Amino acid sequence: MTTVRKGQAPAKLNRDEFHLRFMRKFYDPAFEAVSKELASVEEIAWKNYINSHKAPITVKAGPGFADPDYDLSVEWKEAHDRLLAAEARQKDPATRSRVLVINASARNDGSCPSEISKSWRLSKMCEDVLHGENIETDLLDLSLLTSDYERHIHPCKACVSTAMPLCHWPCSCYPNHSLDQDNDWMNEIYERWVSAHAVIIITPTYWYQTPAVLKLMIDRLVCADGGNPDPSSTHGKEAEEAKALERDWDYPKHLAGRAYGLVVHGDVAGIESTRRSLSDWLGWMGFIDAGPTALLDRYVGYYESYADSHETLDKDTAFLEEVRNVARAVASTVQLMRSGKLVQPDRKLSKPRPK
């Protein structure tokens, strides 16, 4: 057994520091009218924090789990059951083909930028093309993280780096009610990925990288590639048990066999490396690209004014048609895959170094 290393985590907050952090949510003077009520809520929150009430409502795991008597979070169990149902629908040949279109820009006109993003416009174009191919679409707008009340994708805690079986599918790190880490969007997002036969990601380039809203989702999808669908096998987050299990872990790929397309755009630099890293990531998870036409990176208004970028996009009719071709290529790939005419060439190969 390898050693579980300890000594990094800080001590819990003292009561005074907890009070300061708790009250920051209620900085608005409008809350002064309910100061007594807030004090009562704060006292409960303090006790839940000190007593580590991560998952206050649980249910027995039941049949099919390694430890049927283990107390699973009700919220995790409900998400798990929804993923099983979504996977069954996705594999049902009688259902319509479905493509998840992801707008990865953080900008929208309901937040500080006060204007829609170019990625949003391109996402809607892809939707229109897919609808014309009789394909159902699901538009996931990650910019809602910047404009919706209490909508979060909390950061990945890197359980997989301790041991792969400690990373549960779907993620069991959240919600953590004792730390006020709730309203996590990912359980819904997992279901949307599972329901899709393909994904198209449309993203701008921020500082040579993907936007933070996209990277948050990418990191939290690590559990889709090798994640443990049975938290009772590690009795929650027992690192020692997970390390022992990893010796014979088979790294299940929960989203493999779906198709994908990419549209990456920028104004100065970074589009090729961003497109390549996204393609590598999706390929690692077992996704199948829809051909070279579906892997697009282009500059919109290279070194030109930001203020005029929408007008510049309007004029770049070649780029707009290339984006439509991404959607057409994905639609064709989905149809071929579902009819059995296209299969993943390396699907039966065993990996000498699985991870």
XYZ file of C-alpha atoms in Angstrom:
355
model
C 0.000 0.000 0.000
C 1.370 3.425 -0.947
C 1.405 6.146 1.690
C -1.326 8.791 1.719
C 0.584 12.042 2.173
C -0.859 14.593 4.597
C -0.114 18.068 5.936
C -1.319 20.667 3.410
C -4.885 21.453 4.443
C -5.351 24.486 6.718
C -7.177 24.323 10.031
C -10.857 25.207 10.104
C -11.764 28.868 10.449
C -12.312 30.275 13.900
C -15.747 31.637 14.761
C -14.837 35.293 14.099
C -13.395 34.609 10.634
C -16.397 32.438 9.761
C -18.689 35.338 10.707
C -16.803 37.745 8.455
C -16.987 35.419 5.466
C -20.613 34.468 6.049
C -21.748 38.079 6.226
C -20.044 39.107 2.979
C -23.025 37.674 1.108
C -25.229 40.150 2.942
C -23.221 43.340 2.415
C -26.248 45.112 0.917
C -27.881 47.339 3.591
C -31.241 45.867 2.548
C -30.386 42.814 4.677
C -30.189 44.893 7.886
C -33.942 44.443 8.328
C -33.428 40.718 8.911
C -30.183 40.851 10.893
C -31.591 38.728 13.744
C -32.802 36.069 11.349
C -29.439 36.046 9.593
C -27.697 35.558 12.936
C -29.813 32.453 13.545
C -29.024 31.094 10.075
C -25.344 31.853 10.600
C -25.266 29.840 13.812
C -26.692 26.794 12.021
C -24.248 27.269 9.148
C -21.373 27.459 11.657
C -22.371 24.180 13.294
C -22.738 22.486 9.910
C -19.286 23.768 8.948
C -17.604 22.628 12.149
C -19.304 19.223 11.964
C -18.551 18.802 8.231
C -22.114 18.291 7.004
C -21.047 17.690 3.406
C -24.018 15.476 2.463
C -26.680 15.937 5.156
C -29.333 13.791 3.448
C -28.393 10.231 2.490
C -29.907 6.965 1.324
C -28.599 3.396 1.454
C -26.722 2.478 -1.713
C -28.788 -0.678 -2.170
C -28.418 -3.567 -4.642
C -25.801 -3.269 -7.378
C -23.302 -1.366 -5.240
C -20.189 -2.832 -3.642
C -21.471 -1.920 -0.178
C -25.292 -1.865 -0.233
C -25.390 -0.471 3.318
C -23.201 2.539 2.527
C -24.945 5.901 2.982
C -24.907 7.639 -0.391
C -25.736 11.308 -0.850
C -29.305 11.569 -2.122
C -28.167 14.252 -4.551
C -25.438 11.989 -5.959
C -27.787 8.996 -6.216
C -30.379 11.034 -8.116
C -27.714 12.271 -10.551
C -26.412 8.712 -10.998
C -29.893 7.413 -11.816
C -30.476 10.213 -14.330
C -27.241 9.333 -16.128
C -28.273 5.691 -16.413
C -31.620 6.741 -17.903
C -29.925 9.211 -20.275
C -27.480 6.536 -21.472
C -30.374 4.161 -22.186
C -32.157 6.828 -24.240
C -28.964 7.709 -26.112
C -28.417 4.083 -27.118
C -32.042 3.557 -28.159
C -32.070 3.450 -32.000
C -35.635 4.764 -32.003
C -34.626 8.150 -30.546
C -33.709 11.138 -32.666
C -30.050 11.955 -33.086
C -28.971 14.625 -30.645
C -26.034 17.051 -30.741
C -24.848 19.088 -27.776
C -23.753 22.525 -29.033
C -21.555 24.314 -26.504
C -21.068 28.056 -26.523
C -17.842 28.486 -24.539
C -17.596 32.266 -24.514
C -17.976 33.960 -21.126
C -19.568 37.016 -22.750
C -23.246 37.818 -23.044
C -25.391 40.933 -23.053
C -26.829 40.165 -19.610
C -23.523 40.782 -17.864
C -20.807 43.463 -17.874
C -19.836 43.187 -21.601
C -23.413 44.261 -22.543
C -23.215 42.504 -25.924
C -23.676 38.994 -27.230
C -20.596 37.002 -28.176
C -19.537 35.918 -31.629
C -19.409 32.347 -30.308
C -23.097 32.582 -29.414
C -23.944 33.656 -32.955
C -21.884 30.803 -34.411
C -23.558 28.352 -32.023
C -26.990 29.424 -33.241
C -25.805 28.964 -36.838
C -24.753 25.396 -36.042
C -28.137 24.780 -34.457
C -29.907 25.963 -37.604
C -27.855 23.625 -39.793
C -28.478 20.652 -37.499
C -32.206 21.330 -37.375
C -32.196 21.264 -41.173
C -30.706 17.764 -40.932
C -33.547 16.675 -38.592
C -31.160 16.476 -35.651
C -32.233 17.499 -32.178
C -29.947 20.056 -30.527
C -29.166 21.081 -26.978
C -27.450 24.469 -26.693
C -25.303 24.684 -23.574
C -24.440 28.338 -22.975
C -21.531 28.474 -20.527
C -21.756 32.277 -20.362
C -24.642 31.762 -17.917
C -21.932 31.309 -15.295
C -21.269 35.032 -15.576
C -24.859 36.245 -15.597
C -27.090 33.825 -13.630
C -27.740 34.048 -9.912
C -25.940 31.333 -7.902
C -24.977 29.254 -10.933
C -21.601 27.582 -10.448
C -19.217 25.053 -11.859
C -17.024 24.484 -8.845
C -13.371 23.607 -9.549
C -12.147 20.033 -9.788
C -10.470 18.888 -6.557
C -8.142 16.480 -8.415
C -9.270 13.287 -6.660
C -7.976 11.372 -9.672
C -4.421 12.398 -8.798
C -4.734 10.530 -5.501
C -6.224 7.467 -7.206
C -8.586 7.042 -10.153
C -11.273 5.145 -8.160
C -11.508 8.134 -5.807
C -12.902 10.152 -8.742
C -16.567 9.173 -8.903
C -18.870 9.199 -11.936
C -20.730 11.498 -11.645
C -18.576 13.706 -9.421
C -19.341 13.301 -5.715
C -17.218 16.236 -4.509
C -20.182 18.574 -4.821
C -22.390 19.763 -3.410
C -20.511 20.189 -0.142
C -23.076 21.879 2.043
C -20.728 22.394 4.984
C -18.509 24.641 2.828
C -21.369 26.403 1.021
C -20.228 24.737 -2.210
C -23.656 24.209 -3.694
C -25.723 25.128 -6.763
C -23.235 23.171 -8.848
C -24.281 22.991 -12.511
C -22.323 19.880 -13.388
C -24.888 17.191 -12.579
C -27.154 18.718 -15.222
C -24.219 19.110 -17.620
C -23.159 15.459 -17.189
C -26.654 14.390 -18.195
C -26.550 16.613 -21.276
C -23.226 15.093 -22.401
C -24.501 11.556 -21.845
C -27.696 12.295 -23.796
C -25.811 13.503 -26.876
C -24.589 11.488 -29.863
C -22.119 14.268 -30.663
C -20.825 17.583 -29.357
C -19.747 20.763 -31.108
C -17.695 23.210 -29.064
C -17.574 26.817 -30.275
C -15.032 28.845 -28.356
C -13.011 32.042 -28.488
C -9.378 32.108 -27.388
C -8.535 33.962 -24.182
C -4.828 34.539 -23.589
C -3.754 31.523 -25.702
C -6.204 29.287 -23.802
C -9.820 28.253 -23.544
C -12.069 30.576 -21.505
C -12.255 29.771 -17.799
C -15.931 28.777 -18.094
C -14.987 26.029 -20.549
C -11.936 24.885 -18.612
C -14.016 24.514 -15.446
C -16.328 22.119 -17.278
C -13.436 20.242 -18.907
C -11.742 19.629 -15.562
C -14.959 18.371 -13.995
C -15.429 15.935 -16.884
C -12.352 13.998 -15.780
C -14.699 11.579 -14.025
C -16.158 10.660 -17.430
C -12.811 9.142 -18.397
C -11.994 6.376 -15.943
C -14.245 7.544 -13.118
C -15.662 5.196 -10.510
C -19.460 4.740 -10.801
C -19.671 3.250 -7.285
C -18.710 5.556 -4.367
C -19.530 2.758 -1.933
C -16.466 0.872 -3.200
C -14.265 3.583 -1.675
C -16.717 4.393 1.153
C -16.846 7.954 -0.050
C -13.429 9.560 -0.124
C -11.283 6.971 1.649
C -7.967 7.460 -0.134
C -6.413 4.221 1.120
C -9.257 2.142 -0.326
C -9.074 3.968 -3.647
C -5.318 3.437 -3.931
C -5.786 -0.291 -3.372
C -8.511 -0.476 -6.031
C -6.436 1.342 -8.628
C -4.004 -1.558 -8.994
C -6.551 -3.388 -11.156
C -8.557 -0.418 -12.433
C -9.935 -0.686 -15.980
C -10.479 3.072 -16.555
C -14.020 2.960 -18.013
C -14.675 5.563 -20.703
C -18.208 6.663 -19.936
C -18.645 8.952 -22.974
C -16.650 7.080 -25.623
C -18.073 6.537 -29.089
C -19.624 9.971 -29.569
C -18.646 12.305 -32.412
C -17.340 15.851 -32.165
C -16.585 19.050 -34.024
C -14.719 22.204 -33.012
C -14.845 25.880 -33.920
C -12.040 27.935 -32.363
C -11.660 31.614 -33.191
C -9.427 34.430 -32.014
C -8.106 37.836 -32.909
C -4.336 37.714 -32.303
C -2.893 34.323 -31.330
C -3.528 30.909 -29.834
C -6.206 29.400 -32.053
C -4.187 26.427 -33.313
C -2.915 25.336 -29.907
C -6.376 25.738 -28.396
C -8.016 23.707 -31.151
C -5.327 21.053 -30.877
C -5.631 20.733 -27.093
C -9.406 20.408 -27.308
C -9.090 17.781 -30.027
C -6.512 15.847 -28.004
C -8.758 15.960 -24.940
C -11.853 14.710 -26.758
C -9.849 12.041 -28.569
C -8.430 10.832 -25.262
C -11.989 10.365 -23.964
C -12.827 8.188 -26.952
C -14.706 10.722 -29.056
C -14.512 10.430 -32.858
C -13.785 13.549 -34.880
C -16.076 14.289 -37.801
C -13.160 14.781 -40.200
C -10.774 17.669 -40.976
C -13.629 19.950 -42.026
C -15.089 19.674 -38.533
C -11.908 20.845 -36.776
C -11.832 24.561 -37.511
C -9.665 27.398 -36.244
C -9.834 30.889 -37.738
C -9.003 34.493 -36.913
C -11.798 37.042 -36.983
C -10.438 40.533 -37.544
C -6.756 39.735 -37.044
C -5.276 42.587 -34.991
C -8.334 44.687 -35.767
C -10.654 46.659 -33.502
C -12.668 44.761 -30.900
C -15.434 47.331 -31.265
C -16.012 46.324 -34.895
C -15.592 42.563 -34.487
C -19.255 41.672 -35.046
C -19.278 43.659 -38.287
C -16.027 41.946 -39.274
C -17.650 38.576 -38.656
C -20.626 39.573 -40.829
C -18.269 40.247 -43.726
C -16.308 37.011 -43.407
C -18.772 34.891 -45.335
C -16.176 32.179 -45.997
C -15.683 31.640 -42.258
C -19.427 31.569 -41.671
C -19.801 28.875 -44.312
C -16.915 26.917 -42.797
C -18.741 26.963 -39.461
C -21.859 25.621 -41.148
C -19.714 22.878 -42.659
C -18.572 21.861 -39.164
C -22.200 21.255 -38.266
C -22.861 19.439 -41.551
C -19.841 17.171 -41.022
C -20.954 16.321 -37.490
C -24.499 15.629 -38.682
C -23.205 13.264 -41.364
C -20.909 11.498 -38.900
C -23.729 10.967 -36.413
C -25.963 9.511 -39.105
C -23.236 7.127 -40.265
C -22.405 6.053 -36.714
C -26.001 5.373 -35.746
C -26.623 3.376 -38.920
C -23.588 1.192 -38.191
C -21.678 2.369 -41.269
C -18.980 4.128 -39.261
C -17.254 2.609 -36.266
C -14.256 3.670 -34.221
C -11.311 1.965 -35.943
C -9.350 1.260 -32.760
C -12.299 0.338 -30.542
C -11.157 -3.273 -30.036
C -7.505 -2.523 -29.330
C -6.285 -2.943 -25.786
C -4.077 -0.192 -24.406
C -0.734 -1.375 -23.035
C -0.684 1.683 -20.729
C -4.272 2.540 -19.754
C -4.889 5.730 -17.808
